[in-house]
Short mmCIF file of C-alpha atoms in Angstrom, two decimals:
data_model
loop_
_atom_site.label_atom_id
_atom_site.label_comp_id
_atom_site.label_asym_id
_atom_site.label_seq_id
_atom_site.Cartn_x
_atom_site.Cartn_y
_atom_site.Cartn_z
CA MET Z 1001 9.39 22.49 12.73
CA LEU Z 1002 8.10 18.91 12.70
CA HIS Z 1003 4.55 20.24 13.01
CA ARG Z 1004 4.98 22.24 9.81
CA ILE Z 1005 6.47 19.29 7.99
CA ARG Z 1006 3.49 17.15 9.00
CA GLU Z 1007 1.10 19.81 7.73
CA VAL Z 1008 2.74 19.73 4.31
CA PHE Z 1009 2.36 15.95 4.12
CA MET Z 1010 -1.26 16.02 5.28
CA ASP Z 1011 -2.59 17.58 2.06
CA VAL Z 1012 -5.42 15.06 1.59
CA ALA Z 1013 -7.75 17.42 -0.29
CA HIS Z 1014 -5.96 16.64 -3.57
CA GLN Z 1015 -7.51 13.78 -5.53
CA PHE Z 1016 -5.48 11.84 -8.09
CA GLU Z 1017 -6.61 12.04 -11.72
CA GLY Z 1018 -4.79 8.84 -12.59
CA PRO Z 1019 -3.37 6.64 -13.61
CA ALA Z 1020 -2.60 5.70 -10.03
CA GLU Z 1021 -0.95 2.73 -8.34
CA VAL Z 1022 -2.14 1.27 -5.03
CA ASP Z 1023 -0.65 -1.31 -2.70
CA GLU Z 1024 -0.90 -2.29 0.93
CA THR Z 1025 1.54 -3.84 3.39
CA HIS Z 1026 1.91 -4.67 7.05
CA MET Z 1027 4.56 -2.68 8.91
CA GLY Z 1028 6.36 -3.99 11.96
CA TYR Z 1029 8.54 -6.91 12.90
CA ARG Z 1030 7.98 -10.63 12.76
CA LYS Z 1031 7.53 -12.06 16.23
CA LYS Z 1032 9.63 -15.08 15.37
CA HIS Z 1033 12.69 -12.81 15.28
CA LYS Z 1034 12.31 -11.80 18.92
CA ARG Z 1035 14.57 -13.27 21.59
CA GLY Z 1036 14.20 -14.57 25.12
CA LYS Z 1037 11.01 -13.89 27.07
CA ALA Z 1038 9.66 -11.66 24.34
CA LYS Z 1039 9.49 -14.73 22.09
CA GLU Z 1040 7.09 -16.59 24.40
CA GLY Z 1041 3.57 -16.93 23.06
CA ILE Z 1042 4.39 -15.76 19.56
CA GLY Z 1043 1.60 -17.70 17.91
CA ASP Z 1044 2.05 -18.19 14.18
CA GLY Z 1045 4.56 -15.35 13.80
CA GLY Z 1046 2.47 -13.86 10.98
CA ALA Z 1047 1.25 -10.33 10.33
CA ALA Z 1048 -1.66 -10.31 12.80
CA HIS Z 1049 0.19 -8.01 15.22
CA MET Z 1050 1.56 -5.71 12.50
CA THR Z 1051 0.07 -2.38 11.41
CA PRO Z 1052 -1.64 -2.37 7.99
CA VAL Z 1053 -0.64 0.56 5.75
CA ALA Z 1054 -1.95 1.47 2.28
CA GLY Z 1055 -0.25 3.72 -0.23
CA MET Z 1056 -1.25 5.31 -3.52
CA LYS Z 1057 0.86 7.11 -6.14
CA ASP Z 1058 -0.33 9.27 -9.02
CA ARG Z 1059 1.82 8.43 -12.04
CA LYS Z 1060 1.43 11.86 -13.64
CA THR Z 1061 2.09 14.15 -10.70
CA LYS Z 1062 4.24 11.72 -8.67
CA ARG Z 1063 2.20 12.67 -5.57
CA ILE Z 1064 1.57 10.01 -2.95
CA ALA Z 1065 -1.02 9.31 -0.28
CA VAL Z 1066 -0.37 6.98 2.64
CA CYS Z 1067 -2.83 5.85 5.28
CA VAL Z 1068 -2.62 3.62 8.34
CA LEU Z 1069 -5.63 1.30 8.22
CA ASP Z 1070 -7.52 -0.26 11.10
CA ASP Z 1071 -7.61 -3.49 9.12
CA THR Z 1072 -7.31 -4.55 5.48
CA PRO Z 1073 -10.74 -5.84 4.46
CA LYS Z 1074 -12.30 -4.72 1.23
CA ALA Z 1075 -14.27 -1.83 2.80
CA SER Z 1076 -11.15 -0.18 4.28
CA LEU Z 1077 -9.19 -0.43 1.03
CA HIS Z 1078 -12.12 0.85 -1.05
CA ASP Z 1079 -12.61 3.82 1.30
CA PHE Z 1080 -8.92 4.71 1.03
CA VAL Z 1081 -8.85 4.44 -2.77
CA GLU Z 1082 -12.09 6.31 -3.41
CA SER Z 1083 -11.15 9.15 -1.05
CA HIS Z 1084 -7.89 9.78 -2.97
CA ARG Z 1085 -8.85 9.40 -6.62
CA LYS Z 1086 -11.24 11.22 -8.89
CA PRO Z 1087 -14.16 9.13 -10.17
CA GLY Z 1088 -13.15 7.12 -13.20
CA ALA Z 1089 -9.40 7.54 -12.74
CA LYS Z 1090 -7.38 4.53 -13.96
CA LEU Z 1091 -6.10 2.34 -11.12
CA TYR Z 1092 -3.35 -0.30 -11.03
CA THR Z 1093 -3.25 -2.79 -8.15
CA ASP Z 1094 -2.00 -6.28 -7.39
CA GLU Z 1095 -4.31 -9.28 -7.53
CA ALA Z 1096 -5.41 -8.98 -3.88
CA ARG Z 1097 -9.14 -9.64 -3.45
CA GLY Z 1098 -9.55 -6.49 -1.37
CA TYR Z 1099 -9.49 -4.44 -4.58
CA ASP Z 1100 -12.22 -6.46 -6.32
CA GLY Z 1101 -15.13 -4.28 -7.34
CA LEU Z 1102 -13.20 -1.06 -7.92
CA GLU Z 1103 -14.05 0.51 -11.27
CA ASN Z 1104 -11.49 1.18 -14.02
CA ARG Z 1105 -8.91 -1.14 -12.41
CA GLU Z 1106 -6.17 -3.31 -13.85
CA SER Z 1107 -4.17 -5.74 -11.76
CA VAL Z 1108 -0.64 -7.08 -11.94
CA THR Z 1109 -0.16 -10.78 -11.21
CA HIS Z 1110 2.93 -11.13 -9.02
CA SER Z 1111 2.80 -14.92 -9.13
CA VAL Z 1112 3.66 -15.07 -12.85
CA ALA Z 1113 7.27 -16.14 -13.36
CA SER Z 1114 9.66 -13.44 -14.51
CA THR Z 1115 11.25 -13.70 -17.93
CA CYS Z 1116 14.52 -12.22 -16.66
CA VAL Z 1117 17.57 -14.41 -17.09
CA ALA Z 1118 20.68 -14.23 -14.93
CA TRP Z 1119 23.90 -14.50 -16.88
CA ARG Z 1120 27.14 -15.87 -15.49
CA MET Z 1121 30.42 -14.39 -16.61
#
């Protein structure tokens, strides 16, 4: 049964017409949260030991594509994006430099302060 479920999710022949959203993350745990002997030699506790994962969602069809990357340099991200979207499809990303150079791309700046206001009652 799991094999059939995996086959359904592995439909990578479909290319997104756009607009599409793309983002990447590192999956795993932070070494600084380990305990005892496992905490020894944790280094900086950053994302170096985590697994990089990229995801893409087509806004029209609501279909997604997810890929585990070997690393997150520009070449890996560009390969992932271009293999899942049709040429010229609109693309929305964050401001990460790995997406620089992709055509028909707009980026969202996460560092801009939100205009939301919290109200106390």
